[in-house]
Amino acid sequence: MLNISKKSTSCFVNFSRLQQITDIQAEIYQKNLEIELLRLEKDAADVVHPSFLAQKCHTLQSMNNHLEAVLKEKRSLRQRLLKPMCQENLPIEAVYHRYMVHLLELAVTFIERLEDHLEIIRNVPHLDENLKKMSTALAEMDILVAETAELAENILKWREQQKEISSCIPRILAEENFLHKYDVTVPP
């Protein structure tokens, strides 16, 4: 009787195993979180690295210094911008400003396409030569088309001949079988 009470019941064994499994799962979860933190730290290391931050800070500082200089020189810059470049100023009324913007856009596109237009003009003297080359190429293409058509006709004729031959083969074989059956020889 005393020996029976010393044995732990299977219920308590299962509870202890369940507790061990839960502890191990919690430990695995904790390790996964630590691994994820290390990965994030590794990925962000180049962004938060002191040399990278110093470089960014230096760039921002130089931009700040430039903007401060522009603000200090604002009045002189405004006067320089108002001063005409070619010593002549063509005053334009405010109602025509939008048309000037459109005109400037057209001028910019014309200048961009100017090289293409000049190339076209340079090619005009070579137009006769190019037309002769095209005529020669067209004549060669006509010859090739005629040859292709002739070849297509020959292929169609050949197919018809093959169909006739293939339809005659069973008849010839039947005749040979008939002649062999009755030991008839055909003179050559």
PDB file of C-alpha atoms in Angstrom:
ATOM      1  CA  MET A   1       0.000   0.000   0.000  1.00  0.00           C
ATOM      2  CA  LEU A   2       2.835   2.349   0.830  1.00  0.00           C
ATOM      3  CA  ASN A   3       4.532   1.582  -2.488  1.00  0.00           C
ATOM      4  CA  ILE A   4       1.443   2.603  -4.420  1.00  0.00           C
ATOM      5  CA  SER A   5       1.329   6.038  -2.791  1.00  0.00           C
ATOM      6  CA  LYS A   6       5.015   6.640  -3.616  1.00  0.00           C
ATOM      7  CA  LYS A   7       4.398   6.363  -7.371  1.00  0.00           C
ATOM      8  CA  SER A   8       3.600   9.652  -8.991  1.00  0.00           C
ATOM      9  CA  THR A   9       0.433   9.541 -10.918  1.00  0.00           C
ATOM     10  CA  SER A  10       0.492   9.929 -14.656  1.00  0.00           C
ATOM     11  CA  CYS A  11      -1.587  13.081 -14.350  1.00  0.00           C
ATOM     12  CA  PHE A  12       1.212  14.919 -12.500  1.00  0.00           C
ATOM     13  CA  VAL A  13       3.793  13.588 -14.945  1.00  0.00           C
ATOM     14  CA  ASN A  14       1.806  15.047 -17.859  1.00  0.00           C
ATOM     15  CA  PHE A  15       1.522  18.379 -16.045  1.00  0.00           C
ATOM     16  CA  SER A  16       5.260  18.522 -15.506  1.00  0.00           C
ATOM     17  CA  ARG A  17       5.927  17.627 -19.165  1.00  0.00           C
ATOM     18  CA  LEU A  18       3.454  20.290 -20.279  1.00  0.00           C
ATOM     19  CA  GLN A  19       5.224  22.823 -18.041  1.00  0.00           C
ATOM     20  CA  GLN A  20       8.596  21.856 -19.557  1.00  0.00           C
ATOM     21  CA  ILE A  21       7.231  22.208 -23.121  1.00  0.00           C
ATOM     22  CA  THR A  22       5.765  25.610 -22.296  1.00  0.00           C
ATOM     23  CA  ASP A  23       9.057  26.776 -20.793  1.00  0.00           C
ATOM     24  CA  ILE A  24      10.995  25.597 -23.861  1.00  0.00           C
ATOM     25  CA  GLN A  25       8.535  27.309 -26.235  1.00  0.00           C
ATOM     26  CA  ALA A  26       8.853  30.562 -24.268  1.00  0.00           C
ATOM     27  CA  GLU A  27      12.637  30.287 -24.436  1.00  0.00           C
ATOM     28  CA  ILE A  28      12.495  29.675 -28.216  1.00  0.00           C
ATOM     29  CA  TYR A  29      10.203  32.673 -28.634  1.00  0.00           C
ATOM     30  CA  GLN A  30      12.597  34.824 -26.604  1.00  0.00           C
ATOM     31  CA  LYS A  31      15.582  33.683 -28.707  1.00  0.00           C
ATOM     32  CA  ASN A  32      13.657  34.416 -31.931  1.00  0.00           C
ATOM     33  CA  LEU A  33      12.954  37.937 -30.671  1.00  0.00           C
ATOM     34  CA  GLU A  34      16.634  38.431 -29.876  1.00  0.00           C
ATOM     35  CA  ILE A  35      17.612  37.178 -33.360  1.00  0.00           C
ATOM     36  CA  GLU A  36      15.112  39.548 -34.973  1.00  0.00           C
ATOM     37  CA  LEU A  37      16.505  42.469 -32.963  1.00  0.00           C
ATOM     38  CA  LEU A  38      20.036  41.570 -34.057  1.00  0.00           C
ATOM     39  CA  ARG A  39      18.930  41.408 -37.707  1.00  0.00           C
ATOM     40  CA  LEU A  40      17.252  44.808 -37.453  1.00  0.00           C
ATOM     41  CA  GLU A  41      20.334  46.212 -35.790  1.00  0.00           C
ATOM     42  CA  LYS A  42      22.499  44.796 -38.582  1.00  0.00           C
ATOM     43  CA  ASP A  43      20.236  46.204 -41.325  1.00  0.00           C
ATOM     44  CA  ALA A  44      20.125  49.646 -39.741  1.00  0.00           C
ATOM     45  CA  ALA A  45      23.811  49.709 -38.823  1.00  0.00           C
ATOM     46  CA  ASP A  46      24.891  51.558 -41.978  1.00  0.00           C
ATOM     47  CA  VAL A  47      22.207  54.239 -41.506  1.00  0.00           C
ATOM     48  CA  VAL A  48      22.954  54.969 -37.875  1.00  0.00           C
ATOM     49  CA  HIS A  49      26.697  54.502 -38.173  1.00  0.00           C
ATOM     50  CA  PRO A  50      28.541  57.557 -36.799  1.00  0.00           C
ATOM     51  CA  SER A  51      30.512  58.190 -40.004  1.00  0.00           C
ATOM     52  CA  PHE A  52      27.324  58.119 -42.076  1.00  0.00           C
ATOM     53  CA  LEU A  53      25.597  60.460 -39.645  1.00  0.00           C
ATOM     54  CA  ALA A  54      28.629  62.772 -39.675  1.00  0.00           C
ATOM     55  CA  GLN A  55      28.537  62.882 -43.467  1.00  0.00           C
ATOM     56  CA  LYS A  56      24.815  63.744 -43.416  1.00  0.00           C
ATOM     57  CA  CYS A  57      25.403  66.385 -40.783  1.00  0.00           C
ATOM     58  CA  HIS A  58      28.234  67.922 -42.834  1.00  0.00           C
ATOM     59  CA  THR A  59      26.018  68.030 -45.963  1.00  0.00           C
ATOM     60  CA  LEU A  60      23.172  69.654 -44.060  1.00  0.00           C
ATOM     61  CA  GLN A  61      25.565  72.163 -42.507  1.00  0.00           C
ATOM     62  CA  SER A  62      26.960  73.162 -45.910  1.00  0.00           C
ATOM     63  CA  MET A  63      23.428  73.557 -47.298  1.00  0.00           C
ATOM     64  CA  ASN A  64      22.516  75.662 -44.278  1.00  0.00           C
ATOM     65  CA  ASN A  65      25.577  77.895 -44.770  1.00  0.00           C
ATOM     66  CA  HIS A  66      24.697  78.343 -48.451  1.00  0.00           C
ATOM     67  CA  LEU A  67      21.098  79.289 -47.637  1.00  0.00           C
ATOM     68  CA  GLU A  68      22.279  81.754 -44.989  1.00  0.00           C
ATOM     69  CA  ALA A  69      24.590  83.373 -47.560  1.00  0.00           C
ATOM     70  CA  VAL A  70      21.715  83.609 -50.056  1.00  0.00           C
ATOM     71  CA  LEU A  71      19.506  85.246 -47.445  1.00  0.00           C
ATOM     72  CA  LYS A  72      22.249  87.742 -46.579  1.00  0.00           C
ATOM     73  CA  GLU A  73      22.762  88.574 -50.256  1.00  0.00           C
ATOM     74  CA  LYS A  74      19.047  88.629 -51.051  1.00  0.00           C
ATOM     75  CA  ARG A  75      18.936  92.316 -51.878  1.00  0.00           C
ATOM     76  CA  SER A  76      21.970  92.216 -54.177  1.00  0.00           C
ATOM     77  CA  LEU A  77      20.708  89.038 -55.862  1.00  0.00           C
ATOM     78  CA  ARG A  78      17.321  90.620 -56.498  1.00  0.00           C
ATOM     79  CA  GLN A  79      19.029  93.651 -58.068  1.00  0.00           C
ATOM     80  CA  ARG A  80      21.213  91.406 -60.251  1.00  0.00           C
ATOM     81  CA  LEU A  81      18.152  89.470 -61.436  1.00  0.00           C
ATOM     82  CA  LEU A  82      16.305  92.665 -62.294  1.00  0.00           C
ATOM     83  CA  LYS A  83      19.299  93.967 -64.219  1.00  0.00           C
ATOM     84  CA  PRO A  84      19.041  92.976 -67.920  1.00  0.00           C
ATOM     85  CA  MET A  85      21.669  90.623 -69.265  1.00  0.00           C
ATOM     86  CA  CYS A  86      22.205  92.419 -72.582  1.00  0.00           C
ATOM     87  CA  GLN A  87      21.816  95.908 -71.152  1.00  0.00           C
ATOM     88  CA  GLU A  88      18.323  96.180 -72.649  1.00  0.00           C
ATOM     89  CA  ASN A  89      15.074  95.495 -70.912  1.00  0.00           C
ATOM     90  CA  LEU A  90      11.898  94.765 -72.805  1.00  0.00           C
ATOM     91  CA  PRO A  91       9.072  95.463 -70.396  1.00  0.00           C
ATOM     92  CA  ILE A  92       6.154  93.072 -70.881  1.00  0.00           C
ATOM     93  CA  GLU A  93       2.773  93.752 -69.434  1.00  0.00           C
ATOM     94  CA  ALA A  94       1.531  91.235 -66.889  1.00  0.00           C
ATOM     95  CA  VAL A  95      -1.342  90.031 -69.095  1.00  0.00           C
ATOM     96  CA  TYR A  96       1.194  88.794 -71.680  1.00  0.00           C
ATOM     97  CA  HIS A  97       3.416  86.878 -69.240  1.00  0.00           C
ATOM     98  CA  ARG A  98       1.655  83.545 -69.803  1.00  0.00           C
ATOM     99  CA  TYR A  99       2.088  83.933 -73.567  1.00  0.00           C
ATOM    100  CA  MET A 100       5.775  84.614 -73.031  1.00  0.00           C
ATOM    101  CA  VAL A 101       6.040  81.402 -71.011  1.00  0.00           C
ATOM    102  CA  HIS A 102       4.424  79.475 -73.880  1.00  0.00           C
ATOM    103  CA  LEU A 103       6.707  81.216 -76.391  1.00  0.00           C
ATOM    104  CA  LEU A 104       9.765  80.278 -74.334  1.00  0.00           C
ATOM    105  CA  GLU A 105       8.608  76.647 -74.194  1.00  0.00           C
ATOM    106  CA  LEU A 106       8.274  76.644 -77.982  1.00  0.00           C
ATOM    107  CA  ALA A 107      11.736  78.182 -78.325  1.00  0.00           C
ATOM    108  CA  VAL A 108      13.243  75.529 -76.061  1.00  0.00           C
ATOM    109  CA  THR A 109      11.629  72.679 -78.036  1.00  0.00           C
ATOM    110  CA  PHE A 110      12.788  74.259 -81.305  1.00  0.00           C
ATOM    111  CA  ILE A 111      16.347  74.477 -80.010  1.00  0.00           C
ATOM    112  CA  GLU A 112      16.162  70.853 -78.826  1.00  0.00           C
ATOM    113  CA  ARG A 113      15.000  69.707 -82.276  1.00  0.00           C
ATOM    114  CA  LEU A 114      17.321  72.034 -84.195  1.00  0.00           C
ATOM    115  CA  GLU A 115      20.013  69.375 -84.584  1.00  0.00           C
ATOM    116  CA  ASP A 116      17.482  66.930 -86.077  1.00  0.00           C
ATOM    117  CA  HIS A 117      16.242  69.576 -88.526  1.00  0.00           C
ATOM    118  CA  LEU A 118      19.814  70.416 -89.554  1.00  0.00           C
ATOM    119  CA  GLU A 119      20.557  66.715 -90.105  1.00  0.00           C
ATOM    120  CA  ILE A 120      17.519  66.453 -92.384  1.00  0.00           C
ATOM    121  CA  ILE A 121      18.701  69.467 -94.376  1.00  0.00           C
ATOM    122  CA  ARG A 122      22.199  67.970 -94.667  1.00  0.00           C
ATOM    123  CA  ASN A 123      20.705  64.749 -96.055  1.00  0.00           C
ATOM    124  CA  VAL A 124      18.745  66.477 -98.850  1.00  0.00           C
ATOM    125  CA  PRO A 125      21.694  66.386-101.350  1.00  0.00           C
ATOM    126  CA  HIS A 126      21.975  62.626-100.779  1.00  0.00           C
ATOM    127  CA  LEU A 127      18.294  62.117-101.560  1.00  0.00           C
ATOM    128  CA  ASP A 128      18.875  61.082-105.212  1.00  0.00           C
ATOM    129  CA  GLU A 129      21.450  58.502-104.168  1.00  0.00           C
ATOM    130  CA  ASN A 130      19.119  57.100-101.515  1.00  0.00           C
ATOM    131  CA  LEU A 131      16.266  56.900-104.038  1.00  0.00           C
ATOM    132  CA  LYS A 132      18.493  54.955-106.449  1.00  0.00           C
ATOM    133  CA  LYS A 133      19.420  52.538-103.670  1.00  0.00           C
ATOM    134  CA  MET A 134      15.743  52.103-102.797  1.00  0.00           C
ATOM    135  CA  SER A 135      14.864  51.480-106.495  1.00  0.00           C
ATOM    136  CA  THR A 136      17.588  48.849-106.739  1.00  0.00           C
ATOM    137  CA  ALA A 137      16.397  47.186-103.533  1.00  0.00           C
ATOM    138  CA  LEU A 138      12.795  47.227-104.802  1.00  0.00           C
ATOM    139  CA  ALA A 139      13.843  45.587-108.088  1.00  0.00           C
ATOM    140  CA  GLU A 140      15.721  42.887-106.161  1.00  0.00           C
ATOM    141  CA  MET A 141      12.653  42.302-104.010  1.00  0.00           C
ATOM    142  CA  ASP A 142      10.491  41.921-107.160  1.00  0.00           C
ATOM    143  CA  ILE A 143      12.914  39.308-108.501  1.00  0.00           C
ATOM    144  CA  LEU A 144      12.841  37.444-105.177  1.00  0.00           C
ATOM    145  CA  VAL A 145       9.028  37.541-105.128  1.00  0.00           C
ATOM    146  CA  ALA A 146       8.884  36.089-108.659  1.00  0.00           C
ATOM    147  CA  GLU A 147      11.338  33.333-107.730  1.00  0.00           C
ATOM    148  CA  THR A 148       9.344  32.567-104.571  1.00  0.00           C
ATOM    149  CA  ALA A 149       6.112  32.339-106.568  1.00  0.00           C
ATOM    150  CA  GLU A 150       7.760  29.973-109.069  1.00  0.00           C
ATOM    151  CA  LEU A 151       9.128  27.865-106.223  1.00  0.00           C
ATOM    152  CA  ALA A 152       5.666  27.736-104.619  1.00  0.00           C
ATOM    153  CA  GLU A 153       4.181  26.506-107.923  1.00  0.00           C
ATOM    154  CA  ASN A 154       6.839  23.812-108.197  1.00  0.00           C
ATOM    155  CA  ILE A 155       6.142  22.678-104.624  1.00  0.00           C
ATOM    156  CA  LEU A 156       2.408  22.449-105.317  1.00  0.00           C
ATOM    157  CA  LYS A 157       3.056  20.410-108.507  1.00  0.00           C
ATOM    158  CA  TRP A 158       5.384  18.130-106.591  1.00  0.00           C
ATOM    159  CA  ARG A 159       2.712  17.594-103.910  1.00  0.00           C
ATOM    160  CA  GLU A 160       0.138  16.686-106.546  1.00  0.00           C
ATOM    161  CA  GLN A 161       2.582  14.207-108.105  1.00  0.00           C
ATOM    162  CA  GLN A 162       3.272  12.685-104.694  1.00  0.00           C
ATOM    163  CA  LYS A 163      -0.474  12.309-104.066  1.00  0.00           C
ATOM    164  CA  GLU A 164      -0.921  10.590-107.434  1.00  0.00           C
ATOM    165  CA  ILE A 165       2.007   8.269-106.759  1.00  0.00           C
ATOM    166  CA  SER A 166       0.805   7.434-103.271  1.00  0.00           C
ATOM    167  CA  SER A 167      -2.690   6.676-104.594  1.00  0.00           C
ATOM    168  CA  CYS A 168      -1.250   4.379-107.309  1.00  0.00           C
ATOM    169  CA  ILE A 169       0.949   2.350-104.955  1.00  0.00           C
ATOM    170  CA  PRO A 170      -1.887   0.196-103.503  1.00  0.00           C
ATOM    171  CA  ARG A 171      -3.189  -0.544-107.021  1.00  0.00           C
ATOM    172  CA  ILE A 172       0.294  -1.553-108.245  1.00  0.00           C
ATOM    173  CA  LEU A 173       0.821  -3.762-105.210  1.00  0.00           C
ATOM    174  CA  ALA A 174      -2.549  -5.394-105.777  1.00  0.00           C
ATOM    175  CA  GLU A 175      -1.661  -6.072-109.422  1.00  0.00           C
ATOM    176  CA  GLU A 176       1.712  -7.587-108.408  1.00  0.00           C
ATOM    177  CA  ASN A 177       0.002  -9.835-105.878  1.00  0.00           C
ATOM    178  CA  PHE A 178      -2.476 -10.906-108.573  1.00  0.00           C
ATOM    179  CA  LEU A 179       0.327 -11.680-111.060  1.00  0.00           C
ATOM    180  CA  HIS A 180       2.342 -13.617-108.469  1.00  0.00           C
ATOM    181  CA  LYS A 181      -0.750 -15.523-107.484  1.00  0.00           C
ATOM    182  CA  TYR A 182      -1.161 -16.902-110.985  1.00  0.00           C
ATOM    183  CA  ASP A 183       2.586 -17.044-111.843  1.00  0.00           C
ATOM    184  CA  VAL A 184       2.274 -14.541-114.680  1.00  0.00           C
ATOM    185  CA  THR A 185       5.441 -12.747-115.731  1.00  0.00           C
ATOM    186  CA  VAL A 186       5.386  -9.356-117.364  1.00  0.00           C
ATOM    187  CA  PRO A 187       7.917  -8.829-120.145  1.00  0.00           C
ATOM    188  CA  PRO A 188      10.196  -5.854-119.680  1.00  0.00           C
TER     189      PRO A 188
END
